[in-house]
Short mmCIF file of C-alpha atoms and ligand atoms in Angstrom, two decimals:
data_model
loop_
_atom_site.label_atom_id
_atom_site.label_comp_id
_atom_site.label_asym_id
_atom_site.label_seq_id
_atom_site.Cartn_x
_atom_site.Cartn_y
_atom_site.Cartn_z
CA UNK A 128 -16.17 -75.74 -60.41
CA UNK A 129 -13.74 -78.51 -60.38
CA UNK A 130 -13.96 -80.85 -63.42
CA UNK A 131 -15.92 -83.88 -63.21
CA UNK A 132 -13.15 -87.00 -63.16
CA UNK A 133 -14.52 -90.46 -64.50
CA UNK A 134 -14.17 -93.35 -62.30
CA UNK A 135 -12.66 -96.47 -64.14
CA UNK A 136 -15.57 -99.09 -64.14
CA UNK A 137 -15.22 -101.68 -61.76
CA UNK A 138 -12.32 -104.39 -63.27
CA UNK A 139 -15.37 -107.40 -62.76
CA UNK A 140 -13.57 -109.58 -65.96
CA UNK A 141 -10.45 -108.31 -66.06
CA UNK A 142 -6.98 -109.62 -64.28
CA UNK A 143 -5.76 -106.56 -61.56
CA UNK A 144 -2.43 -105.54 -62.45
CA UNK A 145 -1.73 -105.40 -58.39
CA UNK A 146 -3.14 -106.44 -55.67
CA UNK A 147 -1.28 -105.34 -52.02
CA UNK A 148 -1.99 -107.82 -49.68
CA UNK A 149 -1.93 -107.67 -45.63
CA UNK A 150 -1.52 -104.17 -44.62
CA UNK A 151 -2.72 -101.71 -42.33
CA UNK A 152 -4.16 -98.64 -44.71
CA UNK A 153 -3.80 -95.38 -43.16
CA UNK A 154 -6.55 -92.41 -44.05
CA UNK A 155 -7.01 -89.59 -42.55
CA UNK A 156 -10.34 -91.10 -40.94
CA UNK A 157 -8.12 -94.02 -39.51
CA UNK A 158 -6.06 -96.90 -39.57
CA UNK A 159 -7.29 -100.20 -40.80
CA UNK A 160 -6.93 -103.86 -41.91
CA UNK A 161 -7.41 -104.10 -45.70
CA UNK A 162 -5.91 -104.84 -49.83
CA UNK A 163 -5.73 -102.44 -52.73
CA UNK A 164 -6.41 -103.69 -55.87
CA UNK A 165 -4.76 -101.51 -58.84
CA UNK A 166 -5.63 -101.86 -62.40
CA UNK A 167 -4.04 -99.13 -64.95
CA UNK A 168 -2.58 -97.07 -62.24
CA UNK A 169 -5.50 -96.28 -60.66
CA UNK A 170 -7.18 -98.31 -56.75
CA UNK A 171 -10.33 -100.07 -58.20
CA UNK A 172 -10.91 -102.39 -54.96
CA UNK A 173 -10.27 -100.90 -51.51
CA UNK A 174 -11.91 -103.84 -48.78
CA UNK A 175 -10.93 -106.18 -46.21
CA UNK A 176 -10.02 -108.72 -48.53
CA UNK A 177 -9.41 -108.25 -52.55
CA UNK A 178 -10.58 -111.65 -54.40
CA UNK A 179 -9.74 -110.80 -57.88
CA UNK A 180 -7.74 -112.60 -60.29
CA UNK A 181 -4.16 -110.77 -60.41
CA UNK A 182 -1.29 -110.59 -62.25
CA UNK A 183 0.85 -109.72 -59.16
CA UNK A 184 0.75 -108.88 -55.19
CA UNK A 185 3.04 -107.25 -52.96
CA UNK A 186 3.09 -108.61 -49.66
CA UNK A 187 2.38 -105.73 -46.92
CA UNK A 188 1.92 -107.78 -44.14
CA UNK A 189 2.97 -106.04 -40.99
CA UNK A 190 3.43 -102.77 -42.37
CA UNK A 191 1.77 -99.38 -42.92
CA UNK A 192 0.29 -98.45 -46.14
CA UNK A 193 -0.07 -94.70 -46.94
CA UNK A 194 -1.05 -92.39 -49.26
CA UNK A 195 1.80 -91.06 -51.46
CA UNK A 196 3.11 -88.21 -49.95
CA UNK A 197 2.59 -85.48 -51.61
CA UNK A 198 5.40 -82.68 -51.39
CA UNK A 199 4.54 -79.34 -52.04
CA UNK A 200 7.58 -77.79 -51.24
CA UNK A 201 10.82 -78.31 -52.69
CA UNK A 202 14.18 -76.28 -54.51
CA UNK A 203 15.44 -79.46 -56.91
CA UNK A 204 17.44 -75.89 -58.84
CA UNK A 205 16.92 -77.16 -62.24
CA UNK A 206 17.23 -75.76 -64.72
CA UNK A 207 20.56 -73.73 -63.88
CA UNK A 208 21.84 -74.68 -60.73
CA UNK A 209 21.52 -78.49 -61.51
CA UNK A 210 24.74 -78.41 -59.16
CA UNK A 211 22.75 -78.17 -56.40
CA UNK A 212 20.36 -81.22 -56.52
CA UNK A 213 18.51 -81.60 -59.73
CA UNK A 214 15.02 -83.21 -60.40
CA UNK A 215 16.48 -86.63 -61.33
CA UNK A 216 18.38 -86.68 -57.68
CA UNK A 217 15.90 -84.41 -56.17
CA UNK A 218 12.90 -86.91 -57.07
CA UNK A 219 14.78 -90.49 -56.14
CA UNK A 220 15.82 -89.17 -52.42
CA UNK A 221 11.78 -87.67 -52.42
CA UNK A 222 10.37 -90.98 -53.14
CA UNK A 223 13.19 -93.27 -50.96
CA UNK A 224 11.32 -91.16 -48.16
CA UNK A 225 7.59 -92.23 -49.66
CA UNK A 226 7.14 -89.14 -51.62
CA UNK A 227 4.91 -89.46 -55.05
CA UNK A 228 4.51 -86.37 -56.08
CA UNK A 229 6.48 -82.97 -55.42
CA UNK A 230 5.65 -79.32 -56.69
CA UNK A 231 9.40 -77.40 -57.58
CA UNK A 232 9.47 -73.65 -56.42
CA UNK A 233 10.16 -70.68 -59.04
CA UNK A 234 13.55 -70.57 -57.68
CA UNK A 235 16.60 -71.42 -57.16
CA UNK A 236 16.29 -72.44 -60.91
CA UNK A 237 18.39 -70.50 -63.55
CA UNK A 238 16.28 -68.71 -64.80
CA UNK A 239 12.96 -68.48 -62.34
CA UNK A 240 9.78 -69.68 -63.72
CA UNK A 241 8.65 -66.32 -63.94
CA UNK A 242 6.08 -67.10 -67.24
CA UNK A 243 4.67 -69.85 -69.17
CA UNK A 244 8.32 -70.44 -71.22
CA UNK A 245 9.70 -70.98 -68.24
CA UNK A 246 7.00 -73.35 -66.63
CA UNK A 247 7.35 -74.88 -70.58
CA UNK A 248 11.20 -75.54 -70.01
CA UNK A 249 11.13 -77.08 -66.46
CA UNK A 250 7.78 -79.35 -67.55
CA UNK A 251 10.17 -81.09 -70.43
CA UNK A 252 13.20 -81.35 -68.23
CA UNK A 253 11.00 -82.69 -65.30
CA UNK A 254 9.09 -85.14 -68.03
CA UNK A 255 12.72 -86.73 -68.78
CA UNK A 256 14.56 -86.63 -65.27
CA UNK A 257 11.24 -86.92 -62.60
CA UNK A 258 10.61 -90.64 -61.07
CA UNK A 259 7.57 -89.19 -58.94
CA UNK A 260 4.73 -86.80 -60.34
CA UNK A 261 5.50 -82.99 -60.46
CA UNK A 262 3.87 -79.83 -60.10
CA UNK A 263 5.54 -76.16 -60.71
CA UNK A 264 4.98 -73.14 -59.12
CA UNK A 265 5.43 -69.99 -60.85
CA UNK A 266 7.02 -67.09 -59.30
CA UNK A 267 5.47 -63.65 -58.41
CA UNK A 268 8.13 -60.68 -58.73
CA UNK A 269 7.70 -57.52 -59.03
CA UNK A 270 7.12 -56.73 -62.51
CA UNK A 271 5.77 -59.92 -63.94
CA UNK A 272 1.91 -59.04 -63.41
CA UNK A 273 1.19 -59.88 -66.85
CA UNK A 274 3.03 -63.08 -67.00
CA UNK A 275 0.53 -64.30 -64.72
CA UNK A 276 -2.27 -65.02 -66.90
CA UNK A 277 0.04 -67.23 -69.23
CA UNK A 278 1.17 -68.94 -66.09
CA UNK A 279 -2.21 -70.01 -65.28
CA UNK A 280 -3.05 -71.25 -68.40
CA UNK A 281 0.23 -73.37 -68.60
CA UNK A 282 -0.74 -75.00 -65.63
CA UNK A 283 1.04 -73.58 -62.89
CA UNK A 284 -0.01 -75.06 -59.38
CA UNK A 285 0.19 -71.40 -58.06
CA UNK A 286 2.87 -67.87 -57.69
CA UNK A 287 5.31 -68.18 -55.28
CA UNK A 288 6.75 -64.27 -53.64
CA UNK A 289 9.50 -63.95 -51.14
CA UNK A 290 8.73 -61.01 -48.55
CA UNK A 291 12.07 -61.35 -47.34
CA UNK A 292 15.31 -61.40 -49.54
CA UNK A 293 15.40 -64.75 -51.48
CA UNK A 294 19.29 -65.15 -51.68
CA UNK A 295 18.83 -65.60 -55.24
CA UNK A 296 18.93 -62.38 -56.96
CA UNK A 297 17.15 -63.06 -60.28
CA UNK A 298 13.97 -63.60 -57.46
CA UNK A 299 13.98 -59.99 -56.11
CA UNK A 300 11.64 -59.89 -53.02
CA UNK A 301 8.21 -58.37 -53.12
CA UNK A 302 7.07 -54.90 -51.65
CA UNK A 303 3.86 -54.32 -49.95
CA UNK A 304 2.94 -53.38 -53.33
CA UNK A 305 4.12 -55.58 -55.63
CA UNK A 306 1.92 -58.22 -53.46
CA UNK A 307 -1.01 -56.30 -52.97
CA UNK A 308 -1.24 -56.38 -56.72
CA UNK A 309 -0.21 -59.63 -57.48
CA UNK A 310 -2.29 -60.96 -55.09
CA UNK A 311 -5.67 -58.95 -56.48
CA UNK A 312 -4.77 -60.14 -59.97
CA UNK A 313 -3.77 -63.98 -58.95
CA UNK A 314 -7.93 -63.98 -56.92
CA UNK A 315 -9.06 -63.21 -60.65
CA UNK A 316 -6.92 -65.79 -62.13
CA UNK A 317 -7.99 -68.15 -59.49
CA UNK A 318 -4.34 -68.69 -58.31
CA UNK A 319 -3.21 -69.30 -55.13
CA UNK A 320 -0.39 -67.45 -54.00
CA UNK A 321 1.96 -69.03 -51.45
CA UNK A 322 4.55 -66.59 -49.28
CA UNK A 323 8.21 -67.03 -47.90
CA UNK A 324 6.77 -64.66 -45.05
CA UNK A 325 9.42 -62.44 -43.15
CA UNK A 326 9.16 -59.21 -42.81
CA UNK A 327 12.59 -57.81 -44.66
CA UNK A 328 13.07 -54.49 -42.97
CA UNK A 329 13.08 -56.27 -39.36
CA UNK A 330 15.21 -58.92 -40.82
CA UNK A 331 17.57 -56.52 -41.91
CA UNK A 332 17.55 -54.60 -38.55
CA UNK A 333 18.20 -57.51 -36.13
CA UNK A 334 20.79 -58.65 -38.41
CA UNK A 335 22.77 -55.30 -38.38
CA UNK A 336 22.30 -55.43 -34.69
CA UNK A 337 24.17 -58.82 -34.56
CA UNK A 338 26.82 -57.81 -37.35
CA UNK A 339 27.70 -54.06 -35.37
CA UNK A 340 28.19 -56.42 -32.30
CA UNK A 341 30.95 -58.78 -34.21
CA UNK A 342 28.81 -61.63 -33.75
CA UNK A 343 28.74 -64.09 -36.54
CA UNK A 344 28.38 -67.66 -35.28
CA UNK A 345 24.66 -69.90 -35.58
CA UNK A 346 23.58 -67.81 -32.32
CA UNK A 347 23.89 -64.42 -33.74
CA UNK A 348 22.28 -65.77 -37.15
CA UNK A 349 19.17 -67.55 -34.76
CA UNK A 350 18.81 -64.01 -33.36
CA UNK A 351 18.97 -61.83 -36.08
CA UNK A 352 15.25 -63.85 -37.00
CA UNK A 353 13.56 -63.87 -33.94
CA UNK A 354 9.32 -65.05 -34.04
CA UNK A 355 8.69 -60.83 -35.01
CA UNK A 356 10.10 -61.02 -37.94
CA UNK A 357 7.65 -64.19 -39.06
CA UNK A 358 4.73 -62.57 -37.09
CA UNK A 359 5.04 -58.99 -39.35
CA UNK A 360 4.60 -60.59 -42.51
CA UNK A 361 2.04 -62.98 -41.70
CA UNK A 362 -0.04 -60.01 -40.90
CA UNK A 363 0.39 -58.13 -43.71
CA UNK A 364 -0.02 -61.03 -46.50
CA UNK A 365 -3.12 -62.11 -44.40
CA UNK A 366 -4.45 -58.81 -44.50
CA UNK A 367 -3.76 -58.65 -48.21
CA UNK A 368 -5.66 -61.94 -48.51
CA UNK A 369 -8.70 -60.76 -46.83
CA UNK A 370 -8.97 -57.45 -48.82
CA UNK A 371 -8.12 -58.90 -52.32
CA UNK A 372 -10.04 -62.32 -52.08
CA UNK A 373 -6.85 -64.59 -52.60
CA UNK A 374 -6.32 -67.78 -51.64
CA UNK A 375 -3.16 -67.35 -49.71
CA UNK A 376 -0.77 -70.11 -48.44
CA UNK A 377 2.30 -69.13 -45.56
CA UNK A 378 4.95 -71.61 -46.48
CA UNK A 379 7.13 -72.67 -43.60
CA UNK A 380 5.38 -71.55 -40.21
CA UNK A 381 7.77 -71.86 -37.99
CA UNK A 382 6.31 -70.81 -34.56
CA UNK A 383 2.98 -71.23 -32.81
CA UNK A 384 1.95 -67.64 -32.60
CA UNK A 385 2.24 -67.60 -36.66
CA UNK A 386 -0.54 -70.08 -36.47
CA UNK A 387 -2.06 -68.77 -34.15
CA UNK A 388 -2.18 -65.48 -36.54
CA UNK A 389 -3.75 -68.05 -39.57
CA UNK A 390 -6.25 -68.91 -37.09
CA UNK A 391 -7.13 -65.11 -36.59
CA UNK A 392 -7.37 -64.63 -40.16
CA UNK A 393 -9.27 -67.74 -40.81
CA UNK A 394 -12.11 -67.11 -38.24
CA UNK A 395 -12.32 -63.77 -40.14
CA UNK A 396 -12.96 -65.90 -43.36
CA UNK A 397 -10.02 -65.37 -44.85
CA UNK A 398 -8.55 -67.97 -47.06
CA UNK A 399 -5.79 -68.49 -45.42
CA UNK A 400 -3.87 -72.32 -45.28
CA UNK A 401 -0.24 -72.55 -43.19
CA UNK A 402 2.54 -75.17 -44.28
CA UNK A 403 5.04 -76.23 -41.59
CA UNK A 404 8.29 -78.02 -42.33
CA UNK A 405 9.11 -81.22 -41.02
CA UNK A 406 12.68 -79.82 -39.56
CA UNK A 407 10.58 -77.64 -37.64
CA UNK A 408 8.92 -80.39 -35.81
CA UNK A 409 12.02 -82.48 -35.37
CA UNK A 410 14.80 -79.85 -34.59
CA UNK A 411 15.67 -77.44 -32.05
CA UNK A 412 17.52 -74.09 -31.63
CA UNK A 413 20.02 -76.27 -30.19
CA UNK A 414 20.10 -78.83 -32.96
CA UNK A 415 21.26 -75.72 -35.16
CA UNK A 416 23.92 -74.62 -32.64
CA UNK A 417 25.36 -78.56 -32.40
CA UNK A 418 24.69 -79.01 -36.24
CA UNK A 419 25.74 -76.00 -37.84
CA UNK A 420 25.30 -75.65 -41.59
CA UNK A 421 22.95 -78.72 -42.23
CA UNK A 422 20.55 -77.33 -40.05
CA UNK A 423 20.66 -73.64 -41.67
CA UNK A 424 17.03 -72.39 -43.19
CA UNK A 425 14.54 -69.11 -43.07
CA UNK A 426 13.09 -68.60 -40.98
CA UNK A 427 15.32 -70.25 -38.30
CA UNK A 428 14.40 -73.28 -36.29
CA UNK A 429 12.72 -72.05 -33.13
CA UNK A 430 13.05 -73.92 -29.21
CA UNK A 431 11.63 -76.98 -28.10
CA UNK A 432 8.59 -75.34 -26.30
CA UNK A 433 7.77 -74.08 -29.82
CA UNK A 434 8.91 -77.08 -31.20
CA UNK A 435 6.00 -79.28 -28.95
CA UNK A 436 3.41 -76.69 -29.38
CA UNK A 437 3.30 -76.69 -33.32
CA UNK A 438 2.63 -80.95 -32.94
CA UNK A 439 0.12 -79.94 -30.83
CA UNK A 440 -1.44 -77.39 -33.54
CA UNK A 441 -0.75 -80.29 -36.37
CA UNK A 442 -2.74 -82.52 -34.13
CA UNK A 443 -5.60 -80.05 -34.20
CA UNK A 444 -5.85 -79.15 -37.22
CA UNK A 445 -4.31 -75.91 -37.79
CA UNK A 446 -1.95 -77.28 -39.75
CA UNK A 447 -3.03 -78.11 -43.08
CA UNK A 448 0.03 -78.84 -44.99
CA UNK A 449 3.63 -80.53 -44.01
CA UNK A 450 6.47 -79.70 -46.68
CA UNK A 451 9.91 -80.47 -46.60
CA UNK A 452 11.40 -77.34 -48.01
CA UNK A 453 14.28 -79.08 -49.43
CA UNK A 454 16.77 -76.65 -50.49
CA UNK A 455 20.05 -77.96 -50.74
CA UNK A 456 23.15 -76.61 -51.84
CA UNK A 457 27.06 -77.59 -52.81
CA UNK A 458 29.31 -78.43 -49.83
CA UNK A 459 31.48 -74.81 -50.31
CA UNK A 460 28.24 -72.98 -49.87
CA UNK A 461 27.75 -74.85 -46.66
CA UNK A 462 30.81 -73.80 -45.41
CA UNK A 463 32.27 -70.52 -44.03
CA UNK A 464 33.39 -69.67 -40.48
CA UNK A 465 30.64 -66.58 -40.65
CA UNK A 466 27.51 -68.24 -40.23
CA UNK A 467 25.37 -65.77 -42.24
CA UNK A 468 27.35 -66.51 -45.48
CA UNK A 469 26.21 -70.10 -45.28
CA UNK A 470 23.69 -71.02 -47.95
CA UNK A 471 20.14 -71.20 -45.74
CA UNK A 472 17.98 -74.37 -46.55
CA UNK A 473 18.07 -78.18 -45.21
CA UNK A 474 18.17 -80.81 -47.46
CA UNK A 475 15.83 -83.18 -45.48
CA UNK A 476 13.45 -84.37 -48.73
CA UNK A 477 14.58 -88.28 -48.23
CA UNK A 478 14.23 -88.58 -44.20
CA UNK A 479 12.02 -85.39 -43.43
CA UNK A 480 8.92 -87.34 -43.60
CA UNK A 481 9.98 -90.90 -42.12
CA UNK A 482 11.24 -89.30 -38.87
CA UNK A 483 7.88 -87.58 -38.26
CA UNK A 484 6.31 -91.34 -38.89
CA UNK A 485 9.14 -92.42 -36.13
CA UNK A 486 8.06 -89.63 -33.99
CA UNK A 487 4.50 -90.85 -33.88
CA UNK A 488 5.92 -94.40 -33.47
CA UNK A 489 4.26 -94.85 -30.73
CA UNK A 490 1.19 -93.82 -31.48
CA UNK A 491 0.99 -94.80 -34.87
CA UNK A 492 -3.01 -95.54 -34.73
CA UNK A 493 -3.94 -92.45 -33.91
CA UNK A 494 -1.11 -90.03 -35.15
CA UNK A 495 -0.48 -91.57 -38.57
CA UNK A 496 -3.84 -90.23 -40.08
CA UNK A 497 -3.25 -86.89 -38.84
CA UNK A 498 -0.19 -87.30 -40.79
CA UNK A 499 -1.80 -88.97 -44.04
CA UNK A 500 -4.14 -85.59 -43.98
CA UNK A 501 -1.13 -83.22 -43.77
CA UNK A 502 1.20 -85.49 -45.82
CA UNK A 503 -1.36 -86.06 -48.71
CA UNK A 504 -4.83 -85.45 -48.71
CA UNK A 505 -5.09 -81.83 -47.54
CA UNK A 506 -2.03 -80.80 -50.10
CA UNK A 507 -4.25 -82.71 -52.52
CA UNK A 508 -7.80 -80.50 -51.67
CA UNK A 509 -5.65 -77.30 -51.18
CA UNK A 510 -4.20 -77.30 -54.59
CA UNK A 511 -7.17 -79.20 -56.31
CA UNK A 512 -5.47 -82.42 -57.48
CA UNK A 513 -7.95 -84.14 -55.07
CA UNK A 514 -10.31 -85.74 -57.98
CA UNK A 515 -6.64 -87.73 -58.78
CA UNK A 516 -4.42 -87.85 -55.67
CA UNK A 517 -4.11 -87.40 -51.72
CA UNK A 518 -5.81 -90.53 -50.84
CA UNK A 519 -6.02 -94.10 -50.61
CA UNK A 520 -9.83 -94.45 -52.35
CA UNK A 521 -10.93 -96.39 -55.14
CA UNK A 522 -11.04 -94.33 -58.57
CA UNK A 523 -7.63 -91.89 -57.50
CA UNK A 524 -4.12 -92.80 -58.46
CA UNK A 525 -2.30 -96.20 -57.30
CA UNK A 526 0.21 -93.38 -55.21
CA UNK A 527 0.91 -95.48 -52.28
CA UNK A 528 4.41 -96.03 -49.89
CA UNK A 529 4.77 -98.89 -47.19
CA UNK A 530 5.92 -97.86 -44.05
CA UNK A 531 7.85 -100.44 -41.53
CA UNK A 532 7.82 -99.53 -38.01
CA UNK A 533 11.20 -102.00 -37.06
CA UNK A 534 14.50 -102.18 -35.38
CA UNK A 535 15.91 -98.94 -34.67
CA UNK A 536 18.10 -97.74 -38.17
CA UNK A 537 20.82 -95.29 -37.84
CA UNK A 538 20.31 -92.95 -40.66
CA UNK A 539 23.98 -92.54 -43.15
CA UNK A 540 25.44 -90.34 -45.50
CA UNK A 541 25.95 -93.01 -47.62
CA UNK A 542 21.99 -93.61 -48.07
CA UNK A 543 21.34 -90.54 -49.14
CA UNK A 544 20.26 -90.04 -52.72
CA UNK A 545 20.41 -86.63 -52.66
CA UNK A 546 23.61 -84.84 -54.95
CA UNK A 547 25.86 -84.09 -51.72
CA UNK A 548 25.48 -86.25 -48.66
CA UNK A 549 24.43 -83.54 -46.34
CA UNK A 550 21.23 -83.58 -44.16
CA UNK A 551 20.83 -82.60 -40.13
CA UNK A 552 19.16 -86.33 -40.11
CA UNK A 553 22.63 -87.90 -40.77
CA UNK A 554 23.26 -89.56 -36.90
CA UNK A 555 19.81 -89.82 -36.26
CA UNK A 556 17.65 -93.23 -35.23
CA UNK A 557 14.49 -94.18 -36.84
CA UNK A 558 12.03 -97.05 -36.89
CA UNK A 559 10.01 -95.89 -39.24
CA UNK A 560 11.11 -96.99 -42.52
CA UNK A 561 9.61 -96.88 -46.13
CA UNK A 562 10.52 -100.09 -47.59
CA UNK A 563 8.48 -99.20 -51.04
CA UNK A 564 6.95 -96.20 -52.81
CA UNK A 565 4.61 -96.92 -55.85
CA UNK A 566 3.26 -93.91 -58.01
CA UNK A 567 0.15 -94.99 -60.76
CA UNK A 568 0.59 -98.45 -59.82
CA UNK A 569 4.45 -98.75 -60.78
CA UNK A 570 7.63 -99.01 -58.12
CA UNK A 571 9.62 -96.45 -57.80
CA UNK A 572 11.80 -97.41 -54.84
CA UNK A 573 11.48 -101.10 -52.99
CA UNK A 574 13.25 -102.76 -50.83
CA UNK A 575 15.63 -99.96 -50.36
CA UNK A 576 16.52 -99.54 -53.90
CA UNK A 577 15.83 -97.51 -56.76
CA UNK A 578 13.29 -99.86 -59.26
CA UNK A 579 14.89 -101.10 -61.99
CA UNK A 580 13.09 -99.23 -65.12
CA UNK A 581 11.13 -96.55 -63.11
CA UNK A 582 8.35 -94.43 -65.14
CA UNK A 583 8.90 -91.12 -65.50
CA UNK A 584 6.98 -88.45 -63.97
CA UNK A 585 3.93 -86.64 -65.10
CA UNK A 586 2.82 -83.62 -65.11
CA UNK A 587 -0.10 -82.27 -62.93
CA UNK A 588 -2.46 -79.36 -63.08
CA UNK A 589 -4.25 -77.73 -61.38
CA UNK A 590 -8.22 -78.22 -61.76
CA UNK A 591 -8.85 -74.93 -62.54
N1 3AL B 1996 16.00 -69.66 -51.84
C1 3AL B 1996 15.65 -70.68 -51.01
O1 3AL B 1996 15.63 -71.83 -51.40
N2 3AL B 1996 15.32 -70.34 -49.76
C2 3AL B 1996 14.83 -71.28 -48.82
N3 3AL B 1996 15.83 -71.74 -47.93
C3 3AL B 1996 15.42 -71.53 -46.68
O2 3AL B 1996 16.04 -71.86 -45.67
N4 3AL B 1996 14.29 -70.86 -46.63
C4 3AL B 1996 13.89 -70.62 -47.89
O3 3AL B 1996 12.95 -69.96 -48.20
ZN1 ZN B 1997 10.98 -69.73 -48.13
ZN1 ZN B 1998 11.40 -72.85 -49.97
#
């Protein structure tokens, strides 16, 4: 039973902190004209017009408000491979793109989060270096089963396993096994386990067949993972699902027939939720071909048919969750002639998000809810941080970005906050700009710059 959260009392005699004047508030029911009122971090007035004494407003005339995304998807690598992005950079480019919140994978941390010491160690270092809200993942492995019980109680948001070969080799993969059992003892813990799902034996079959033919270039490597390989492990980690009673979410669906599988499981009551990325919604086989490197992840980006027909299952409703899968690396591992040494995962945390707004530009009344339910609220329900976040409501966190839909803005390397300057956005137009991103009531980012004197994050659990 999720815990009962108090409401703050109305703020009758007291001054509001904030009041945001003159936007257009998106939900996922619609878009409409009206003000937030924030007292102590948390919406107490949500109405057409807020009347309160205040001690400040922000003016939001003419744009978008919406909910604080929340991203539950990302690789910010630290501790241990701080190198690579880091949860102070990792954060500020999340919440220049109107993130408020982020949950960190097990890996590509040095160590994993593999038990509660772990999840211990990244909670202090995300405490002191996190501008937005965090939650961690803990890792399922083979061999960890009875770290699993401490991970719960330390508050992790669920167990992340790899199917396929991680790339990180203190994160082995998981056999059918090693799954089956994690996944049996994670439905008694009441964990939800998310998969990287790709089946590793077919992986490792149509990549020998490129390799024996010589071929090494983005092609070869887009071959070597056709749909199959997706398709084979969302099968067997659904199956899993329905036979142990876990709560399972597939991370990065990249094709329409691996939702289409998630809806096969789901009409069989299994519980069964699929995340898509936003580069699979704004890039193209041919995007990786032209892009190279930047545009590298598992499983690959797919064709523009596919491309079309997963906005079309967003727009439906079999999508319930949009991350951004940022995984970035240093410049030397984005760089090698053989295309299968290059480090896989897009750093697309800061732009990810704004270019799907853009891509609904037109359409903003109607599409921009759809995307405030993937962006926010259904991350919020799915991982049970929905008595606190996902919404613009009165009693949940003041989480909140402002959205401009203006002049078309070519997108730079040098606005990225990320550590290296290197995201398959860079070129790109967009109109859809966040101008400000507030988490409990405070700026983070407005105006296009970092907030002087930021909070830092907190920490958020699961209510278990
Ligand atoms: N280890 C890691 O971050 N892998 C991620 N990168 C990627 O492209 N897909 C992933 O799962
Ligand atoms: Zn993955
Ligand atoms: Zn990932």
């Amino acid at each position: 039973m999720p815990r009962k959260r108090e409401i703050p009392a109305p703020a009758e005699p007291d001054t509001l902190d904030l009041i945001v004047r003159g936007g257009r508030i998106v939900t996922p029911e619609g878009v409409h004209d009206a003000e937030l009122g924030i007292l102590e971090g948390k919406i107490v007035r949500l109405a057409p017009e807020v009347t309160d004494r205040t001690h400040a407003e922000l003016d939001a005339a003419g744009r978008y408000v919406f909910p604080g995304i929340i991203d539950a998807h990302v690789h910010f690598n630290e501790p241990g491979r701080t190198e690579w992005e880091g949860l102070a950079h990792g954060s500020l480019a999340l919440a220049a793109g109107g993130g408020a919140c982020f949950f960190d994978m097990p890996l590509n941390s040095e160590p994993p989060l593999l038990d509660a010491a772990g999840l211990r160690t990244k909670r202090a270092l995300a405490e002191q270096q996190a501008c937005t809200d965090f939650a961690l993942w803990g890792g399922l492995v083979p061999g960890n089963l009875d770290k699993l019980a401490g991970l719960r109680d330390a508050g992790a948001i669920g167990l992340k396993a790899f199917m396929s070969n991680s790339g990180i080799e203190s994160f082995p993969r998981v056999d059918a096994k090693s799954l089956h059992a994690g996944m049996k003892r994670a439905a008694k813990l009441g964990l939800l386990v998310a998969v990287h799902a790709e089946d590793d034996a077919l992986a490792s079959q149509f990549t020998n067949a490129q390799l024996a033919k010589k071929k090494t270039d983005a092609k070869a490597w887009l071959a070597s993972r056709p749909v199959e390989v997706e398709l084979a492990a969302i099968r067997q980690a659904t199956e899993f699902a329905g036979e142990t009673g876990c709560a399972l979410h597939i991370v990065h669906v990249s094709s329409p027939e691996g939702i289409a599988l998630i809806e096969e499981a789901r009409a069989q009551r299994v519980d069964v939720t699929a995340e898509t990325c936003s580069h699979y919604l704004l890039l193209t086989d041919k995007d990786v071909a032209k892009l190279g490197a930047p545009a590298k992840c598992a499983p690959p980006i797919r064709d523009e048919k596919r491309r079309l027909a997963l906005w079309d299952d967003l727009r439906a409703g079999r999508i319930h969750t949009v991350g951004s899968d940022h995984s970035p690396s240093p410049p030397d591992l984005k760089t090698s002639p053989n295309f299968f040494e290059i480090w896989g995962g897009i750093g697309g945390v800061q732009h990810g998000f704004q270019l799907l707004m853009n891509a609904c530009a037109a359409t903003a009344d109607k599409d921009f809810p759809r995307l405030a339910a993937v962006l926010a609220r259904n991350v919020a329900r799915r991982f049970r941080l929905d008595g606190r976040k996902g919404r613009l409501a009165e009693g949940l966190d003041a989480d909140f970005c402002l959205v401009e839909l203006g002049a078309p803005h070519k997108i730079t390397a040098a606005e990225l906050w990320t550590r290296h300057p290197i995201s398959p956005y860079i070129g790109r137009t967009t109109r859809a700009r966040v101008t400000h991103t507030y988490v409990r009531g405070r700026a983070i980012w407005s105006d296009g710059n970092v907030s002087p004197g930021s909070p830092k994050g907190q920490f958020l659990n699961p209510e278990i």
